[in-house]
Amino acid sequence: MLGLNLQQLEYLVAVDNYKQFTIAAEKCFVTQPTLSMQIKKAEEQLDIVIFDRTKQPILTTPVGEKIIAQARVVINEYNRMEEIVREESGRIEGSLTIGIIPSLAPYLLPLFVGHFKKNNPLVNISFKEMITEDLVKALKQDLLDAAILVTPLEEKDIIEQALFYEDVLIYAHPQHSLHQVKSLKVDNLTSSGLWLLDEGHCFRSQVLNLCELQANVSADLPLHFESGSLDTIRKMVDAEGGYTLLPALAAQELVFDLHKQVKEFEIPVPLREVSLVYSRAFYKRLLLERLSVSIKASVPEEMLHKDRGHVVEWK
Amino acid sequence: MLGLNLQQLEYLVAVDNYKQFTIAAEKCFVTQPTLSMQIKKAEEQLDIVIFDRTKQPILTTPVGEKIIAQARVVINEYNRMEEIVREESGRIEGSLTIGIIPSLAPYLLPLFVGHFKKNNPLVNISFKEMITEDLVKALKQDLLDAAILVTPLEEKDIIEQALFYEDVLIYAHPQHSLHQVKSLKVDNLTSSGLWLLDEGHCFRSQVLNLCELQANVSADLPLHFESGSLDTIRKMVDAEGGYTLLPALAAQELVFDLHKQVKEFEIPVPLREVSLVYSRAFYKRLLLERLSVSIKASVPEEMLHKDRGHVVEWK
DNA sequence: TATATTGCATCGATAAAATCTATAATAGTT
DNA sequence: AACTATTATAGATTTTATCGATGCAATATA
């Protein structure tokens, strides 16, 4: 035996995650000296330097990176033992921490959480809203069990499992030119009057992709304003004119009056592929399968197929 | 955290391996009560029964099997950390425990151990001679790092890496009919006068396969005698007449006089594929690669190719 | 230049645990 | 019924992780 124990591995991973002994100690629910001692012992036992403490924030050495990557593997495999017991018991219980992007959270969550809770009463599910980049980071640090976001990501070590295909719609002010067009095609889109989400939001990238515009289009916009919320954007269209694009679930919940401003594209419609993604192939797969089932059962049936349109890339 | 520690996982694996608390405790270098207590704690913490102690030898429950399989994974991933450090250091050191079949051990080992020791002085290599079936069992229990044996095995979770292809030759008493035949083909072989290794030896199976005989041919043999040693078999041929088949490395070391009794087959000659096999894809791969290099450098060059013959199956 | 501030390391005491030795309980055998 | 083999239990001992207090070094602030 090497001499390291699982606790020490957790400490190593924590320090690597938070790049600070004090914070890492807090997250591990121990005092800083305790963590310092164990890290030191680990380094002595392996006879390598894992963290360069002369730098601030702390730097993980190259060997350290490899060791910590392996430590993550060990911890994950270890945690799987718990699931094996649970799976064997046949009871669906445990906890799930799921990340979700802002352009889905307010519209998708209300749809399926009820269904999931009802069918899996013993599962403690919680959600964290973040943009894709942060979700991927959190997944790789094992801070999330899975995330619901728009794919394809083309991220190494991230597994994608498509959930549904959401139509991209147009929300145009009654006086905007697009409001009059009969049969809408992607080519009809212009930068004139277009409202956009903040940088970092994948839906912003998709919109820009669709309009074949450069990332920096703010010059063409009527007003230099960006928001993290689709609802805010939509309200700006109502108040100030112009138009924006809306994912179907965001459009779906609009009251009748507002719904008049929603226009569909002609077939093939642009779609965004919404997926459940995770980094650990076997971890909590039973619970994640239940989650997947709940989501698919809760979105409109036609969204489960993609043959009516084409998936919009965004990376 | 689950509460189990790595020590407990080792204990679980040990009990599963030896099916006896007392023996398992010995192998773990602790007293039996220590091991009993930890196993009990593990079962309590997971809230499952892992071992059925009412049976003798102890029976691992179905859940227990799964937990222990996962425990093996955790331990292996854990042990890999040590290697990562070593690989990083660039020094070739550590230990290797290699299994090898009896029909290879006395002829192959002397060929390459010198080469290996000279090129890897810091590696502590040891060998265990066993028949294939036991080698596979030991590999799956992680009691061996790798084994040198005759493939293909068609065993799940066992990885084969071909080392060389050894000719199968004939060793016939001067008065035996085969001794006179000019051009020897496999079809010439008969059961008459054939001497065989014990059951369980893969070379026995290969010989029987080649001769297209049933497993139970002893009735046709001049004398009902089986041995675990090729040398003994060969000496019986000398003393009592008849013939046997010899792998090339066993024939190679014969003194000039005896070598006259060795006959080669015509091309395509029957070959046995000798491989380095292991169960853990990443474990000690650097050392095993060095081992592989040493072996390939030590056997006659022509054995590295198989185009002169056909590989004899034996399973 | 003096002085907080931040962040990690060290020290001694304490509490938790794993382990040991000795012994008991249990089941199967002769 | 005695014997043997095997696991479980009890109490003592040792090892270990943890904590709180403190020290020390680097950096930022006055």
XYZ file of C-alpha atoms (C1' of nucleotides) in Angstrom:
690
model
C 0.000 0.000 0.000
C 1.045 3.518 -0.816
C 0.057 4.982 2.491
C -2.294 7.618 1.148
C -5.881 7.350 2.219
C -9.064 8.467 0.535
C -9.332 11.476 2.798
C -5.985 12.706 1.598
C -7.052 12.226 -1.986
C -10.118 14.356 -1.315
C -7.926 17.034 0.213
C -5.650 17.036 -2.819
C -8.597 17.422 -5.152
C -10.071 20.186 -3.001
C -6.871 22.204 -2.971
C -6.573 21.736 -6.721
C -10.164 22.893 -7.158
C -10.001 25.970 -4.954
C -6.300 26.804 -5.273
C -6.228 27.833 -1.644
C -5.637 25.782 1.484
C -7.976 27.788 3.676
C -10.958 27.577 1.319
C -10.262 23.936 0.493
C -10.169 23.131 4.202
C -13.531 24.809 4.703
C -15.067 22.828 1.848
C -13.712 19.650 3.405
C -15.146 20.647 6.779
C -11.762 20.528 8.511
C -9.416 23.188 9.802
C -6.639 24.510 7.655
C -3.821 22.931 9.723
C -5.461 19.542 9.354
C -5.555 19.884 5.608
C -2.034 21.299 5.444
C -0.697 18.386 7.447
C -2.377 15.790 5.288
C -1.271 17.424 2.066
C 2.243 17.529 3.402
C 2.099 13.885 4.398
C 0.787 12.968 0.982
C 3.635 14.795 -0.687
C 6.157 13.136 1.598
C 4.730 9.685 1.030
C 4.754 10.073 -2.743
C 8.055 11.908 -2.503
C 6.919 14.603 -4.909
C 5.844 18.228 -4.677
C 2.190 18.520 -5.637
C 1.515 22.174 -4.942
C 3.808 25.130 -5.456
C 2.943 27.312 -2.474
C 5.309 30.093 -3.402
C 2.824 31.229 -6.035
C -0.490 32.803 -5.214
C -2.971 31.408 -6.097
C -1.323 28.092 -5.460
C 0.049 26.284 -8.492
C -0.358 22.569 -9.084
C 2.877 21.022 -10.365
C 2.845 18.880 -13.536
C 3.246 15.638 -11.530
C 0.632 16.994 -9.188
C -1.831 17.402 -12.048
C -1.394 13.760 -13.004
C -1.690 12.523 -9.455
C -4.792 14.592 -8.821
C -6.384 13.445 -12.072
C -5.853 9.889 -10.893
C -7.115 10.807 -7.424
C -10.347 11.951 -9.043
C -10.636 8.620 -10.803
C -10.111 6.738 -7.553
C -12.682 8.837 -5.711
C -15.235 8.406 -8.481
C -14.785 4.669 -8.607
C -15.057 4.611 -4.849
C -18.293 6.573 -4.901
C -19.724 4.131 -7.380
C -19.766 1.486 -4.658
C -22.525 3.371 -2.929
C -24.589 3.368 -6.100
C -24.026 -0.326 -6.625
C -25.594 -0.974 -3.251
C -28.473 1.314 -4.054
C -29.064 -0.099 -7.488
C -29.086 -3.545 -5.955
C -31.666 -2.521 -3.393
C -33.940 -1.548 -6.253
C -34.986 1.620 -4.496
C -34.694 4.850 -6.434
C -33.111 7.212 -3.950
C -30.125 9.451 -3.516
C -29.324 12.970 -4.569
C -28.790 14.716 -7.874
C -27.174 18.071 -8.474
C -27.971 19.276 -11.963
C -26.647 22.317 -13.781
C -28.792 24.093 -16.347
C -28.314 27.061 -18.680
C -30.268 30.310 -18.127
C -32.075 30.109 -21.475
C -33.646 26.812 -20.435
C -33.991 26.967 -16.664
C -37.117 29.147 -16.266
C -39.021 27.365 -19.033
C -37.893 23.771 -18.787
C -37.622 23.232 -15.041
C -41.299 23.943 -14.250
C -42.269 21.471 -16.947
C -40.585 18.385 -15.541
C -39.721 18.829 -11.870
C -43.240 17.876 -10.791
C -43.157 14.738 -12.908
C -39.729 13.793 -11.580
C -40.552 14.430 -7.913
C -43.754 12.438 -8.202
C -42.050 9.455 -9.789
C -38.890 9.616 -7.684
C -39.987 10.883 -4.277
C -36.840 9.675 -2.516
C -34.465 11.541 -4.798
C -33.186 14.853 -3.599
C -32.748 16.908 -6.751
C -31.286 20.402 -6.888
C -30.404 22.745 -9.734
C -27.714 25.302 -10.376
C -28.136 27.855 -13.134
C -24.912 28.713 -14.980
C -23.676 29.450 -18.462
C -22.290 26.550 -20.463
C -18.633 27.340 -19.873
C -19.067 27.261 -16.109
C -21.190 24.123 -16.327
C -18.453 22.274 -18.181
C -15.899 23.418 -15.632
C -18.104 22.270 -12.761
C -18.727 18.913 -14.440
C -15.013 18.317 -14.817
C -14.484 19.134 -11.151
C -17.268 16.729 -10.234
C -19.224 19.527 -8.588
C -22.272 18.590 -10.657
C -23.718 15.175 -11.409
C -24.905 16.316 -14.841
C -26.000 19.382 -16.762
C -28.788 20.255 -19.157
C -27.452 22.399 -21.955
C -27.236 22.887 -25.694
C -25.018 20.571 -27.690
C -22.879 19.611 -29.540
C -20.141 20.773 -27.211
C -17.168 18.931 -28.635
C -15.655 18.759 -25.172
C -13.266 15.972 -24.279
C -14.411 13.716 -21.433
C -17.946 15.067 -21.604
C -20.670 12.654 -22.604
C -23.764 13.997 -24.361
C -27.142 12.346 -24.328
C -29.662 14.222 -26.493
C -32.968 14.959 -24.761
C -35.016 16.964 -27.261
C -34.833 19.401 -30.153
C -36.194 22.858 -29.461
C -37.422 25.075 -32.306
C -35.894 28.505 -32.663
C -38.656 31.081 -33.200
C -38.796 34.774 -33.955
C -40.246 37.322 -31.620
C -40.724 40.573 -33.521
C -42.321 43.882 -32.599
C -45.562 44.413 -34.580
C -43.944 47.285 -36.393
C -40.784 45.417 -37.278
C -40.440 44.339 -40.888
C -40.100 40.657 -39.965
C -43.547 40.737 -38.445
C -45.098 41.072 -41.873
C -43.095 38.445 -43.755
C -45.253 35.462 -44.726
C -42.832 32.607 -45.051
C -39.819 33.111 -42.861
C -36.459 31.717 -43.748
C -33.157 32.064 -41.964
C -31.954 34.227 -44.841
C -34.542 36.858 -43.968
C -32.777 37.689 -40.733
C -30.854 40.919 -40.506
C -28.822 42.512 -37.805
C -31.105 45.508 -37.911
C -33.136 45.655 -34.715
C -31.771 42.405 -33.279
C -31.586 42.076 -29.501
C -29.088 39.682 -28.003
C -28.253 37.851 -24.798
C -24.998 38.533 -22.919
C -21.748 37.068 -24.082
C -21.244 33.558 -22.813
C -24.806 32.449 -23.406
C -24.914 29.701 -25.953
C -28.184 30.910 -27.380
C -26.531 34.213 -28.247
C -23.928 32.310 -30.243
C -26.617 30.318 -31.979
C -28.517 33.442 -32.931
C -25.349 35.015 -34.305
C -24.596 31.821 -36.175
C -28.051 31.773 -37.683
C -27.827 35.390 -38.771
C -24.332 34.743 -40.059
C -23.128 37.773 -38.177
C -19.838 38.461 -36.508
C -19.648 38.132 -32.763
C -19.367 41.866 -32.387
C -22.543 43.315 -33.906
C -23.409 45.793 -31.240
C -22.648 48.685 -33.587
C -25.619 47.747 -35.755
C -28.008 47.468 -32.817
C -30.528 50.147 -31.959
C -29.383 50.293 -28.373
C -26.310 48.892 -26.729
C -27.999 46.648 -24.213
C -27.429 43.026 -23.373
C -29.145 40.902 -20.792
C -28.784 37.481 -19.284
C -32.514 36.903 -19.395
C -34.578 36.083 -22.458
C -37.610 37.607 -20.775
C -35.865 40.932 -20.361
C -34.772 40.874 -23.987
C -38.306 40.109 -25.088
C -39.669 42.968 -23.003
C -37.162 45.309 -24.611
C -38.516 44.280 -28.005
C -42.028 45.092 -26.782
C -40.952 48.480 -25.468
C -38.350 49.559 -27.970
C -39.122 47.729 -31.180
C -36.845 45.405 -33.115
C -36.836 41.646 -32.769
C -35.130 38.737 -31.121
C -35.034 34.972 -31.452
C -36.718 32.779 -28.864
C -36.338 29.078 -28.125
C -39.692 27.296 -28.349
C -40.048 26.610 -24.630
C -39.558 30.296 -23.842
C -42.155 31.237 -26.439
C -44.586 28.570 -25.363
C -45.370 30.121 -22.037
C -46.303 33.525 -23.476
C -49.858 34.709 -22.974
C -52.121 34.789 -26.012
C -51.598 38.499 -26.709
C -47.849 38.290 -26.774
C -47.905 35.083 -28.711
C -49.034 36.993 -31.759
C -45.569 38.422 -32.044
C -44.079 34.931 -32.368
C -43.287 33.728 -35.887
C -42.141 30.272 -36.920
C -39.538 29.563 -39.530
C -40.400 27.504 -42.568
C -39.339 23.864 -42.659
C -36.520 22.985 -42.221
C -36.658 25.002 -39.026
C -33.566 25.776 -36.988
C -33.369 23.594 -33.893
C -31.259 23.575 -30.821
C -30.247 20.233 -29.494
C -30.783 20.075 -25.735
C -28.856 17.310 -23.991
C -28.114 15.823 -20.648
C -24.340 15.843 -20.324
C -22.016 14.389 -17.720
C -18.401 13.490 -17.256
C -18.539 10.211 -15.355
C -19.956 7.473 -17.555
C -21.214 5.240 -14.782
C -21.926 7.643 -12.012
C -25.556 7.800 -10.842
C -26.649 6.482 -14.180
C -29.859 5.040 -12.773
C -30.988 8.387 -11.363
C -29.890 10.235 -14.491
C -31.882 7.791 -16.581
C -34.961 8.586 -14.499
C -34.278 12.281 -14.988
C -33.967 11.810 -18.720
C -37.259 9.936 -18.820
C -39.023 12.675 -16.859
C -37.766 15.417 -19.137
C -38.680 13.577 -22.302
C -42.135 12.883 -20.924
C -42.653 16.543 -20.082
C -41.631 18.395 -23.233
C -44.008 18.526 -26.230
C -43.853 15.221 -28.047
C -42.787 16.738 -31.383
C -39.606 18.056 -29.786
C -38.298 14.525 -29.339
C -37.536 14.308 -33.056
C -35.326 16.425 -35.218
C -36.540 15.560 -38.684
C -38.463 18.816 -39.062
C -35.334 20.955 -39.043
C -31.591 21.233 -38.729
C -29.528 21.494 -35.577
C -27.775 24.850 -35.151
C -24.139 24.666 -34.122
C -22.848 27.264 -31.762
C -19.266 26.517 -30.832
C -18.193 9.813 1.980
C -19.256 6.250 2.362
C -17.187 5.539 5.424
C -15.275 2.602 4.004
C -11.550 3.030 3.737
C -9.060 1.463 1.371
C -7.885 -0.965 4.014
C -11.379 -2.353 4.313
C -11.596 -2.728 0.554
C -8.383 -4.734 0.639
C -9.805 -6.915 3.366
C -12.950 -7.547 1.351
C -10.923 -8.532 -1.680
C -8.682 -10.776 0.402
C -11.598 -12.654 1.946
C -13.136 -13.036 -1.491
C -9.845 -14.365 -2.826
C -9.115 -16.848 -0.074
C -12.664 -17.629 1.054
C -11.446 -17.813 4.620
C -11.057 -15.109 7.238
C -8.014 -16.619 8.871
C -6.024 -16.988 5.655
C -7.142 -13.626 4.363
C -6.029 -11.973 7.599
C -2.621 -13.609 7.283
C -2.226 -12.364 3.713
C -3.126 -8.877 4.882
C -0.595 -9.107 7.700
C -3.184 -8.501 10.401
C -4.812 -10.755 12.960
C -8.062 -12.479 12.207
C -10.153 -10.435 14.696
C -8.924 -7.233 13.091
C -10.062 -8.410 9.715
C -13.350 -9.771 11.049
C -14.138 -6.470 12.708
C -13.422 -4.426 9.610
C -15.422 -6.714 7.369
C -18.292 -6.455 9.797
C -18.033 -2.684 9.862
C -17.959 -2.568 6.105
C -21.098 -4.656 5.903
C -22.808 -2.469 8.467
C -21.829 0.721 6.703
C -23.079 -0.498 3.347
C -26.016 -2.155 5.058
C -25.607 -5.350 3.066
C -24.346 -8.863 3.718
C -21.207 -9.435 1.687
C -20.138 -12.864 2.918
C -22.304 -15.817 3.849
C -20.377 -17.301 6.745
C -22.782 -20.168 7.295
C -21.245 -21.905 4.286
C -17.763 -23.313 4.263
C -15.788 -22.212 2.344
C -17.310 -18.792 2.780
C -19.722 -17.706 0.069
C -19.726 -14.218 -1.423
C -23.270 -12.933 -1.865
C -24.392 -11.560 -5.256
C -24.277 -7.942 -4.001
C -20.971 -8.790 -2.409
C -19.583 -9.909 -5.764
C -20.459 -6.560 -7.314
C -19.084 -4.569 -4.420
C -15.856 -6.534 -4.426
C -15.487 -6.201 -8.181
C -15.758 -2.454 -7.726
C -13.384 -2.596 -4.756
C -10.823 -4.210 -7.062
C -11.278 -1.369 -9.517
C -10.778 1.223 -6.790
C -7.653 -0.497 -5.495
C -6.179 -0.818 -8.968
C -6.804 2.817 -9.789
C -5.295 3.685 -6.448
C -2.186 1.637 -7.111
C -1.775 3.373 -10.418
C -0.915 6.548 -8.532
C 2.327 4.985 -7.438
C 3.187 4.173 -11.019
C 2.380 7.670 -12.159
C 4.962 8.981 -9.735
C 7.474 6.408 -10.892
C 6.855 6.981 -14.571
C 7.283 10.668 -13.950
C 10.608 10.102 -12.237
C 11.802 8.376 -15.395
C 13.510 5.661 -13.407
C 12.722 2.089 -14.319
C 12.104 0.477 -10.978
C 9.484 -1.423 -9.039
C 8.484 -5.044 -8.909
C 6.952 -7.514 -11.321
C 5.340 -10.826 -10.520
C 5.014 -12.888 -13.667
C 3.276 -16.205 -14.147
C 4.522 -18.670 -16.744
C 3.427 -22.084 -17.978
C 5.554 -25.187 -17.285
C 6.187 -25.922 -20.967
C 7.898 -22.555 -21.331
C 9.438 -21.782 -17.955
C 12.587 -23.948 -18.029
C 13.457 -23.028 -21.626
C 12.340 -19.411 -21.949
C 13.273 -17.948 -18.563
C 17.021 -18.629 -18.827
C 17.000 -16.942 -22.229
C 15.763 -13.546 -21.184
C 16.142 -13.011 -17.436
C 19.775 -12.001 -17.819
C 18.929 -9.481 -20.494
C 16.081 -8.083 -18.426
C 18.067 -7.851 -15.192
C 20.939 -6.151 -16.968
C 18.722 -3.559 -18.611
C 16.415 -3.029 -15.641
C 18.583 -3.509 -12.555
C 16.151 -1.746 -10.229
C 13.216 -3.965 -11.115
C 12.511 -6.820 -8.779
C 11.129 -9.556 -11.018
C 9.810 -12.898 -9.806
C 8.151 -15.815 -11.541
C 5.470 -18.307 -10.627
C 5.065 -21.487 -12.655
C 1.459 -22.619 -13.097
C -0.810 -24.126 -15.710
C -2.866 -21.734 -17.806
C -6.112 -22.167 -15.908
C -4.489 -21.172 -12.632
C -2.648 -18.304 -14.278
C -5.893 -16.835 -15.569
C -7.455 -17.178 -12.137
C -4.480 -15.487 -10.510
C -4.539 -12.679 -13.065
C -8.180 -12.003 -12.363
C -7.458 -11.881 -8.644
C -4.616 -9.445 -9.298
C -2.152 -11.858 -7.727
C 0.032 -11.603 -10.818
C 1.036 -8.565 -12.824
C 1.101 -10.557 -16.041
C 1.602 -14.058 -17.396
C 3.484 -15.644 -20.248
C 1.397 -18.348 -21.854
C 0.006 -19.742 -25.077
C -2.796 -17.859 -26.764
C -5.452 -17.284 -28.026
C -7.265 -17.694 -24.736
C -10.595 -16.100 -25.538
C -10.909 -15.008 -21.940
C -12.983 -11.957 -21.044
C -11.044 -9.131 -19.363
C -7.707 -10.662 -20.316
C -5.538 -8.713 -22.705
C -3.129 -10.612 -24.962
C 0.023 -9.188 -26.435
C 1.771 -11.656 -28.751
C 5.475 -12.119 -28.030
C 6.661 -14.778 -30.459
C 5.664 -17.861 -32.422
C 7.289 -21.104 -31.364
C 7.596 -24.012 -33.787
C 6.160 -27.346 -32.779
C 8.666 -30.121 -33.499
C 8.690 -33.873 -33.290
C 10.899 -35.842 -30.982
C 10.859 -39.486 -32.053
C 12.761 -42.553 -30.885
C 15.191 -43.725 -33.589
C 13.164 -46.880 -33.986
C 9.845 -45.141 -34.275
C 8.339 -44.950 -37.752
C 8.181 -41.144 -37.705
C 11.943 -41.039 -37.398
C 12.322 -42.303 -40.958
C 9.735 -40.105 -42.692
C 11.392 -37.598 -45.019
C 8.876 -34.777 -45.248
C 6.771 -34.556 -42.161
C 3.250 -33.268 -42.272
C 0.738 -32.987 -39.509
C -1.276 -35.724 -41.222
C 1.523 -38.190 -40.569
C 0.936 -38.096 -36.850
C -0.725 -41.057 -35.223
C -1.744 -41.824 -31.709
C 0.500 -44.856 -31.764
C 3.453 -44.326 -29.465
C 2.516 -40.760 -28.537
C 3.525 -39.468 -25.115
C 1.570 -36.675 -23.537
C 1.757 -34.063 -20.800
C -0.703 -34.080 -17.907
C -4.199 -32.778 -18.286
C -4.389 -29.049 -17.861
C -1.243 -28.319 -19.816
C -2.045 -26.285 -22.856
C 0.625 -27.988 -24.893
C -1.116 -31.309 -24.322
C -4.268 -29.834 -25.803
C -2.339 -28.473 -28.736
C -0.756 -31.832 -29.433
C -4.133 -33.537 -29.291
C -5.568 -30.874 -31.555
C -2.771 -31.377 -34.041
C -3.207 -35.122 -34.060
C -6.944 -34.666 -34.286
C -7.372 -37.070 -31.422
C -9.915 -37.161 -28.683
C -8.892 -35.897 -25.263
C -8.882 -39.415 -23.921
C -6.343 -41.334 -25.965
C -4.535 -43.065 -23.214
C -5.893 -46.432 -24.354
C -3.770 -46.246 -27.511
C -0.599 -45.365 -25.661
C 2.175 -47.849 -25.008
C 2.196 -47.055 -21.334
C -0.258 -45.169 -19.203
C 2.028 -42.423 -18.002
C 1.612 -38.683 -17.933
C 3.981 -36.055 -16.656
C 4.011 -32.338 -16.046
C 7.473 -31.998 -17.466
C 8.431 -32.074 -21.118
C 11.878 -33.298 -20.180
C 10.455 -36.303 -18.395
C 8.263 -37.093 -21.369
C 11.236 -36.825 -23.695
C 13.290 -39.135 -21.506
C 10.475 -41.672 -21.588
C 10.631 -41.572 -25.368
C 14.359 -42.252 -25.154
C 13.875 -45.138 -22.753
C 10.652 -46.703 -23.948
C 10.310 -45.736 -27.590
C 7.468 -43.865 -29.244
C 7.446 -40.155 -29.853
C 6.250 -36.828 -28.543
C 5.950 -33.269 -29.776
C 8.295 -30.591 -28.499
C 8.062 -26.817 -28.643
C 11.092 -25.310 -30.333
C 12.610 -23.730 -27.232
C 12.504 -27.068 -25.427
C 14.160 -28.769 -28.407
C 16.717 -26.026 -28.860
C 18.591 -26.750 -25.679
C 19.102 -30.436 -26.419
C 22.673 -31.640 -26.786
C 23.843 -32.593 -30.248
C 23.243 -36.327 -29.785
C 19.662 -35.945 -28.716
C 19.004 -33.335 -31.326
C 19.171 -36.016 -33.970
C 15.833 -37.275 -32.774
C 14.203 -33.923 -33.482
C 12.290 -33.587 -36.765
C 10.767 -30.456 -38.223
C 7.428 -30.273 -39.955
C 7.187 -29.083 -43.523
C 6.041 -25.538 -44.171
C 3.490 -24.446 -43.088
C 4.733 -25.595 -39.721
C 2.466 -25.690 -36.667
C 3.206 -22.777 -34.331
C 2.206 -21.879 -30.844
C 1.565 -18.258 -30.169
C 3.262 -17.193 -26.949
C 1.896 -13.993 -25.434
C 2.236 -11.692 -22.510
C -1.238 -11.418 -21.002
C -2.637 -9.259 -18.242
C -5.936 -8.072 -16.887
C -5.281 -4.462 -16.005
C -4.754 -2.414 -19.116
C -2.749 0.378 -17.547
C -1.080 -1.335 -14.652
C 2.710 -1.357 -14.701
C 2.609 -0.970 -18.436
C 6.064 0.608 -18.529
C 7.699 -2.346 -16.782
C 5.719 -4.830 -18.840
C 6.844 -3.087 -21.994
C 10.450 -3.515 -20.868
C 9.765 -7.168 -20.180
C 8.254 -7.616 -23.606
C 11.286 -6.001 -25.222
C 13.673 -8.262 -23.311
C 11.830 -11.419 -24.307
C 11.615 -10.458 -27.959
C 15.319 -9.614 -27.964
C 16.191 -12.990 -26.436
C 14.276 -15.506 -28.525
C 15.576 -16.503 -31.991
C 14.725 -13.742 -34.432
C 12.705 -15.976 -36.750
C 10.245 -16.702 -33.956
C 9.027 -13.119 -34.019
C 7.109 -13.813 -37.226
C 4.379 -16.288 -37.959
C 4.388 -16.361 -41.750
C 6.207 -19.702 -41.860
C 3.322 -21.598 -40.329
C -0.104 -21.622 -38.789
C -1.036 -20.969 -35.178
C -2.442 -24.019 -33.384
C -5.556 -23.399 -31.347
C -5.933 -25.297 -28.144
C -9.040 -24.150 -26.329
C 9.513 52.522 6.925
C 6.218 50.749 9.884
C 1.908 48.062 10.133
C -2.002 45.361 8.962
C -3.563 41.508 6.269
C -3.532 37.184 4.148
C -2.190 32.484 3.941
C 0.422 28.381 5.079
C 3.280 25.753 8.571
C 4.217 24.052 13.197
C 3.221 22.489 17.989
C 1.003 20.122 21.832
C -3.236 18.168 23.403
C -7.240 15.392 22.579
C -10.421 12.282 20.658
C -11.259 8.540 17.528
C -9.866 4.406 15.257
C -7.575 0.322 14.121
C -5.101 -3.116 15.874
C -3.471 -6.537 19.193
C -3.838 -10.535 22.665
C -6.731 -13.570 24.885
C -10.886 -15.987 24.945
C -15.610 -17.404 23.761
C -18.981 -19.242 20.701
C -20.350 -22.194 16.866
C -20.419 -25.835 13.563
C -18.810 -29.890 11.608
C -16.049 -34.464 12.456
C -14.461 -38.438 14.473
C -18.662 -36.441 23.699
C -14.309 -34.782 22.559
C -11.811 -32.608 18.895
C -10.875 -29.412 15.273
C -11.494 -25.494 12.501
C -13.301 -21.081 12.065
C -15.409 -16.737 13.290
C -16.959 -13.433 16.977
C -16.275 -10.690 21.198
C -13.822 -7.984 24.949
C -10.488 -5.062 26.874
C -5.954 -2.964 26.435
C -2.729 -0.550 23.474
C -1.087 2.009 19.788
C -1.680 4.844 16.004
C -3.716 8.611 13.704
C -6.501 12.528 12.509
C -8.076 16.427 14.204
C -8.294 20.827 16.678
C -6.951 25.346 18.646
C -3.304 28.399 19.333
C 0.607 30.348 17.514
C 4.466 31.399 14.386
C 6.290 33.054 10.159
C 6.638 34.814 5.444
C 4.899 37.545 1.703
C 2.194 41.186 0.203
C -0.632 45.169 0.589
C -1.656 49.601 3.123
C -0.769 53.865 5.723
